[in-house]
JSON list of C-alpha atoms in Angstrom, two decimals:
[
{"chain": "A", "resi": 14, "resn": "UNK", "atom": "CA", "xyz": [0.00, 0.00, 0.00]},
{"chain": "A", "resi": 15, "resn": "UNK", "atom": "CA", "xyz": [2.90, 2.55, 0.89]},
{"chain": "A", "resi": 16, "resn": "UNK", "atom": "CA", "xyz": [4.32, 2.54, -2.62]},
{"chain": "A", "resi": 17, "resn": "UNK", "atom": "CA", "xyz": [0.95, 3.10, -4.67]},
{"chain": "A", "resi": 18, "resn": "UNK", "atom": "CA", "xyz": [0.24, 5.48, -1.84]},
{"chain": "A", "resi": 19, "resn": "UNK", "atom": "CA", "xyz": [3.45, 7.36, -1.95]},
{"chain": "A", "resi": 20, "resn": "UNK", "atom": "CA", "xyz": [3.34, 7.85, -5.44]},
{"chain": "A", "resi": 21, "resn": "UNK", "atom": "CA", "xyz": [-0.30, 9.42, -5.55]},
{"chain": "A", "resi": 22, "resn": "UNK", "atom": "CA", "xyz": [1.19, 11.97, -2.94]},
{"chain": "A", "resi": 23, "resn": "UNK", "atom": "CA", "xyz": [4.16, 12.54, -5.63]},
{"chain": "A", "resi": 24, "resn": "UNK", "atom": "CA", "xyz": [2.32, 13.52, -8.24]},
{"chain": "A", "resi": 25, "resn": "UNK", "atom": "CA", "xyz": [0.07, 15.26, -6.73]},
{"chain": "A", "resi": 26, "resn": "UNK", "atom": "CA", "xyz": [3.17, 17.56, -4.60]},
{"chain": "A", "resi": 27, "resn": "UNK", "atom": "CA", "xyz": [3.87, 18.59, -8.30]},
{"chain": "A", "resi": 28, "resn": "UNK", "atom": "CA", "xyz": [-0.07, 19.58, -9.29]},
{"chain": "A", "resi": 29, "resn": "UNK", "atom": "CA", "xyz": [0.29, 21.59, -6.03]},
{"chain": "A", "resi": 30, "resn": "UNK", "atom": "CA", "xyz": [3.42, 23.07, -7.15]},
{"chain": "A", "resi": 31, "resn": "UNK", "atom": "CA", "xyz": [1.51, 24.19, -10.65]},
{"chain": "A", "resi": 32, "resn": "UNK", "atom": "CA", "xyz": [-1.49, 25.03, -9.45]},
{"chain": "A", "resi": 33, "resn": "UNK", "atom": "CA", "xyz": [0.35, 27.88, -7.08]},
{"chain": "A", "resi": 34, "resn": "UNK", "atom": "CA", "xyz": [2.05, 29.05, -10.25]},
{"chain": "A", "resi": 35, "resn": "UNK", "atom": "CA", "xyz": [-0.92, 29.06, -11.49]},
{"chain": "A", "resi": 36, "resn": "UNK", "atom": "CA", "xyz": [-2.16, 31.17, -8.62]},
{"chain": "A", "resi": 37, "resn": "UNK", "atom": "CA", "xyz": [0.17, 33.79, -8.61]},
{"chain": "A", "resi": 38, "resn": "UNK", "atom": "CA", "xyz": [-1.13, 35.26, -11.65]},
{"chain": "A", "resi": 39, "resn": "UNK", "atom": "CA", "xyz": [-4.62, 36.21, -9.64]},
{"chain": "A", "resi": 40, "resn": "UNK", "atom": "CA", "xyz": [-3.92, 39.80, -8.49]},
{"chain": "A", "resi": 41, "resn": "UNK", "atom": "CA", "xyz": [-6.18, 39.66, -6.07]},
{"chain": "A", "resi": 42, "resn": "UNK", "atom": "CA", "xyz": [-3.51, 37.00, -4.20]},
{"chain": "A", "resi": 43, "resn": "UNK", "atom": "CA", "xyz": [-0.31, 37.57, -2.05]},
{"chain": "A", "resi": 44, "resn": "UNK", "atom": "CA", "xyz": [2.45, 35.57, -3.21]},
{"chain": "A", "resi": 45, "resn": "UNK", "atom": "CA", "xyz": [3.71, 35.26, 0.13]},
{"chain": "A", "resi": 46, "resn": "UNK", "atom": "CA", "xyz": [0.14, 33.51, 0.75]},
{"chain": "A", "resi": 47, "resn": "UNK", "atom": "CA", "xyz": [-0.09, 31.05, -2.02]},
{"chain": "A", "resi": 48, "resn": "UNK", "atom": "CA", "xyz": [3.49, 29.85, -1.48]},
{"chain": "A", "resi": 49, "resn": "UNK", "atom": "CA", "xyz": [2.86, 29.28, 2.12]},
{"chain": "A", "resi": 50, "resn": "UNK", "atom": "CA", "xyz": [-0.14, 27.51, 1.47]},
{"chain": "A", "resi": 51, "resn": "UNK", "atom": "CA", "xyz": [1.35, 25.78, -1.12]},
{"chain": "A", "resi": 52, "resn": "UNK", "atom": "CA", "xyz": [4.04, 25.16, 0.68]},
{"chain": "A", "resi": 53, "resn": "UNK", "atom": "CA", "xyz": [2.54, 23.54, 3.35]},
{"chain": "A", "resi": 54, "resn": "UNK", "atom": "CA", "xyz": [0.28, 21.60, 1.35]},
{"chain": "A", "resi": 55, "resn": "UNK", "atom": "CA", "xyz": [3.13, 19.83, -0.62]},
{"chain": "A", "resi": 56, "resn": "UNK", "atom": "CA", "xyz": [5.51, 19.07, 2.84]},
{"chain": "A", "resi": 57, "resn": "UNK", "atom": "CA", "xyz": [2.13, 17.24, 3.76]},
{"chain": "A", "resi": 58, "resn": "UNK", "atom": "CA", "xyz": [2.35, 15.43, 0.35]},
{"chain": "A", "resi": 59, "resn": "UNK", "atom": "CA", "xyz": [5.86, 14.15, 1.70]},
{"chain": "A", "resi": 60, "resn": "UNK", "atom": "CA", "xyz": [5.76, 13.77, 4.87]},
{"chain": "A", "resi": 61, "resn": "UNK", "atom": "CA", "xyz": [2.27, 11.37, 4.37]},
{"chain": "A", "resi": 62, "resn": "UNK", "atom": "CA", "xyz": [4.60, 9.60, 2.30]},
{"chain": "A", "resi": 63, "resn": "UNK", "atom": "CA", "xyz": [6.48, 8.36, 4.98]},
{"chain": "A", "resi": 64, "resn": "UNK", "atom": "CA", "xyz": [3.27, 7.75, 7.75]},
{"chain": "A", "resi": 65, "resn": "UNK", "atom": "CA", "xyz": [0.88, 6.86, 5.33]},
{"chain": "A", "resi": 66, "resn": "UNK", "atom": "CA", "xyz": [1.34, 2.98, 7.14]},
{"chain": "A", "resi": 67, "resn": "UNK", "atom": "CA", "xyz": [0.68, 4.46, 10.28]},
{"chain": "A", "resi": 68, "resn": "UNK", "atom": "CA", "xyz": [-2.64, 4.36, 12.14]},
{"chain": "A", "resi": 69, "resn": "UNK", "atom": "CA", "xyz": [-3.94, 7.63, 11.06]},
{"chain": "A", "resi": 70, "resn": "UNK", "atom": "CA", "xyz": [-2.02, 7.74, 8.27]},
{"chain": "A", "resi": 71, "resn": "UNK", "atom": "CA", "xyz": [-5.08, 7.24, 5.66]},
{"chain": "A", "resi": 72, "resn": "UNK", "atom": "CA", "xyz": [-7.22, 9.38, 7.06]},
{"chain": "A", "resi": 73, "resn": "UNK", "atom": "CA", "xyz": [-4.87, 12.60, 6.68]},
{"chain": "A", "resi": 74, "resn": "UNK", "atom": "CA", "xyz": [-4.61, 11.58, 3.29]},
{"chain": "A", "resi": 75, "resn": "UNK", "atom": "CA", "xyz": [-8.34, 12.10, 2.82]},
{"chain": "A", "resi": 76, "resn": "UNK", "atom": "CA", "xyz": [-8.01, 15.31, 4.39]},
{"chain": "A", "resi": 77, "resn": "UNK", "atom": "CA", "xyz": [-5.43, 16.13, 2.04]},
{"chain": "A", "resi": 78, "resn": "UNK", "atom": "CA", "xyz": [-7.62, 14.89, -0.51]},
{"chain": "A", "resi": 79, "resn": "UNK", "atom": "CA", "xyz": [-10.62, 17.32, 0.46]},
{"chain": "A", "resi": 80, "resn": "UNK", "atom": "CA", "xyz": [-8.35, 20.34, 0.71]},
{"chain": "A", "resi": 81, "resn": "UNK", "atom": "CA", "xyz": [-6.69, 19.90, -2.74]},
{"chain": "A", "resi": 82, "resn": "UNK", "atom": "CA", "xyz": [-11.08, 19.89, -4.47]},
{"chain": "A", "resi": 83, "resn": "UNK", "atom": "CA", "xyz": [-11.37, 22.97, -2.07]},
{"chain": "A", "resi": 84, "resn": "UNK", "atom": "CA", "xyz": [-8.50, 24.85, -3.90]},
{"chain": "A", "resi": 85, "resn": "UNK", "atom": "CA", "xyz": [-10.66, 24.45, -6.51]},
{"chain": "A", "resi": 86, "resn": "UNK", "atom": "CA", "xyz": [-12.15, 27.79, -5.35]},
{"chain": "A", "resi": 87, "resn": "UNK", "atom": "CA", "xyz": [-8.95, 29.91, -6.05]},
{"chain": "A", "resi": 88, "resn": "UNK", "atom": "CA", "xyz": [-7.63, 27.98, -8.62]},
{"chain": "A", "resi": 89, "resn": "UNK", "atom": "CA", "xyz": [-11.06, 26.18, -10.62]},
{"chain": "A", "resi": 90, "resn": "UNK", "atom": "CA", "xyz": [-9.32, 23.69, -12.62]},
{"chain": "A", "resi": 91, "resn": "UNK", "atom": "CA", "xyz": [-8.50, 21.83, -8.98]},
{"chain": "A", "resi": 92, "resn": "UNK", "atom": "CA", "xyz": [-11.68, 20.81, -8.54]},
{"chain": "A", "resi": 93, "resn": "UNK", "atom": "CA", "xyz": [-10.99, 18.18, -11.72]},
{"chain": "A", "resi": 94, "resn": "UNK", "atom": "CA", "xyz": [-7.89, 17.71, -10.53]},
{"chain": "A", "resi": 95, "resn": "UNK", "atom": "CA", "xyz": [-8.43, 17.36, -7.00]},
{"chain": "A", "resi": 96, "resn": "UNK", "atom": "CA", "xyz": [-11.40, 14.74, -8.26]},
{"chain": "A", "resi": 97, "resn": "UNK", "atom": "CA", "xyz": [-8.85, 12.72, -10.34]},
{"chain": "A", "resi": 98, "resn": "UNK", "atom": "CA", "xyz": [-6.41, 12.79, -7.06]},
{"chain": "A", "resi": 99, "resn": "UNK", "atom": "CA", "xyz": [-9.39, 11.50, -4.84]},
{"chain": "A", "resi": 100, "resn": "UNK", "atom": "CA", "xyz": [-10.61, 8.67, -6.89]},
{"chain": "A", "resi": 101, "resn": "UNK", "atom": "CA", "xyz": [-6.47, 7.71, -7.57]},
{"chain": "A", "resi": 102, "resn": "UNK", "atom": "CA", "xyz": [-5.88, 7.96, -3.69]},
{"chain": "A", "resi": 103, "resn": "UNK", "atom": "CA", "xyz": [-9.23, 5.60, -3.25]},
{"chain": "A", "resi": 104, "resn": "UNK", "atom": "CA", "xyz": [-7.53, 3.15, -5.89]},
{"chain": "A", "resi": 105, "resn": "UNK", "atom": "CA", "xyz": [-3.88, 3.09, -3.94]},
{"chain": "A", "resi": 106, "resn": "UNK", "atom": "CA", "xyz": [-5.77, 2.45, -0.28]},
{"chain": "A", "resi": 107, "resn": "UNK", "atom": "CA", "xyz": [-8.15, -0.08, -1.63]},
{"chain": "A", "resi": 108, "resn": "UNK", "atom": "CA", "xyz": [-5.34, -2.28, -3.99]},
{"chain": "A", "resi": 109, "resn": "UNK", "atom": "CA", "xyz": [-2.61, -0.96, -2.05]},
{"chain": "A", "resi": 110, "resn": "UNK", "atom": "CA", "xyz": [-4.24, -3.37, 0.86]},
{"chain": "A", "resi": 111, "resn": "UNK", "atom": "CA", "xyz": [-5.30, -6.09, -1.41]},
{"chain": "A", "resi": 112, "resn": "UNK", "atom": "CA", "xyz": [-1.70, -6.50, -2.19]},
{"chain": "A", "resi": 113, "resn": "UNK", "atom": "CA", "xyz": [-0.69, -6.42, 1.26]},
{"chain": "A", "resi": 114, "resn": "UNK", "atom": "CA", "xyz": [-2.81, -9.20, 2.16]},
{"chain": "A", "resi": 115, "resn": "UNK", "atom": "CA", "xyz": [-1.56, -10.96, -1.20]},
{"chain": "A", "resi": 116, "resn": "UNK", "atom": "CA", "xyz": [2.06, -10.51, 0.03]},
{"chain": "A", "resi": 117, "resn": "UNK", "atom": "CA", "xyz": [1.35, -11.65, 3.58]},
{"chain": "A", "resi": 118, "resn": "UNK", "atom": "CA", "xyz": [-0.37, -14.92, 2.40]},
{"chain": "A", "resi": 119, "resn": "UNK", "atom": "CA", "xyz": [2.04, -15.68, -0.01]},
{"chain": "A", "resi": 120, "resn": "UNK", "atom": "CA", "xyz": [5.09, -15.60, 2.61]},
{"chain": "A", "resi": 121, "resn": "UNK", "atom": "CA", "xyz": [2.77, -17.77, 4.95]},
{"chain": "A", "resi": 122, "resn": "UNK", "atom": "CA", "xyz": [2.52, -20.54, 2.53]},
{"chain": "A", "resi": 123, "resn": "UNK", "atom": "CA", "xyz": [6.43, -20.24, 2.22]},
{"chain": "A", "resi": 124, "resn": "UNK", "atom": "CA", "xyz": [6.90, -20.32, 5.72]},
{"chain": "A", "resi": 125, "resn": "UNK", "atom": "CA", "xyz": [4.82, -23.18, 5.89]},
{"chain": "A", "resi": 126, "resn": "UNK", "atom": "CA", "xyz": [5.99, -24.22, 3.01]},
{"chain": "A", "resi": 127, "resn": "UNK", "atom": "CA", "xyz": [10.29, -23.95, 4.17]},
{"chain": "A", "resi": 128, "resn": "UNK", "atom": "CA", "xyz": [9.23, -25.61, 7.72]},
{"chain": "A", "resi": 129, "resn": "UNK", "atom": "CA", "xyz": [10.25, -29.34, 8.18]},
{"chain": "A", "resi": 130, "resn": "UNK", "atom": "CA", "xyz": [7.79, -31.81, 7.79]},
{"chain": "A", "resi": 131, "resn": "UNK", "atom": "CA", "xyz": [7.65, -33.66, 11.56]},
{"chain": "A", "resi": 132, "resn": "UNK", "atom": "CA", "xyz": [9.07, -37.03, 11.53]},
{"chain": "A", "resi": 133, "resn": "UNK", "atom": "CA", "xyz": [6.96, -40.01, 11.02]},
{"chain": "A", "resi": 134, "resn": "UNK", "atom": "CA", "xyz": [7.12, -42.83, 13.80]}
]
């Protein structure tokens, strides 16, 4: 799950990055503002890279999730893109577990498997 994860955050640090050049062109916007925001928004992008196994760890993605569709407000073309990084964020949880359960029954029947037989009497 952390890889598929980790890569939706990726890619979606660099839409951040865009979409606040993409914000700097409204006049009505500080720059000091949108690259603080910005800023902030893609350290969360890497730093949920690293917790994103952690309890907790999903759930600030989702919140991560809603705030980039909210953006949408300054910058409108987020609100597709934030919808694309929602439903590819659903995809890396849901398969990102599958997987995970794949992995872990595939090294029990190797473990069980790699284990001696016991001795017949």
């Amino acid at each position: 799950m952390r890889t598929l994860c980790a890569s939706t955050l990726i890619g979606e640090l660099f839409v951040i990055g865009f979409a606040g050049l993409v914000a700097m062109k409204d006049p009505d916007l500080a720059g000091s503002t949108v690259w603080t925001v910005s800023g902030i928004a893609m350290f969360l992008c890497l730093a949920l890279c690293g917790v994103v196994t952690r309890p907790g760890g999903v759930a600030l993605g989702w919140a991560l999730q809603i705030a980039l569709i909210a953006s949408g407000f300054v910058v409108s073309t987020m609100f597709f893109m934030g919808a694309i990084f929602a439903a590819l964020w659903w995809a890396s949880v849901h398969y990102g577990r599958k997987i995970d359960e794949a992995k872990a029954r595939f090294a029990a029947q190797a473990a069980q498997a790699d284990s001696p037989a016991p001795d017949a009497v």
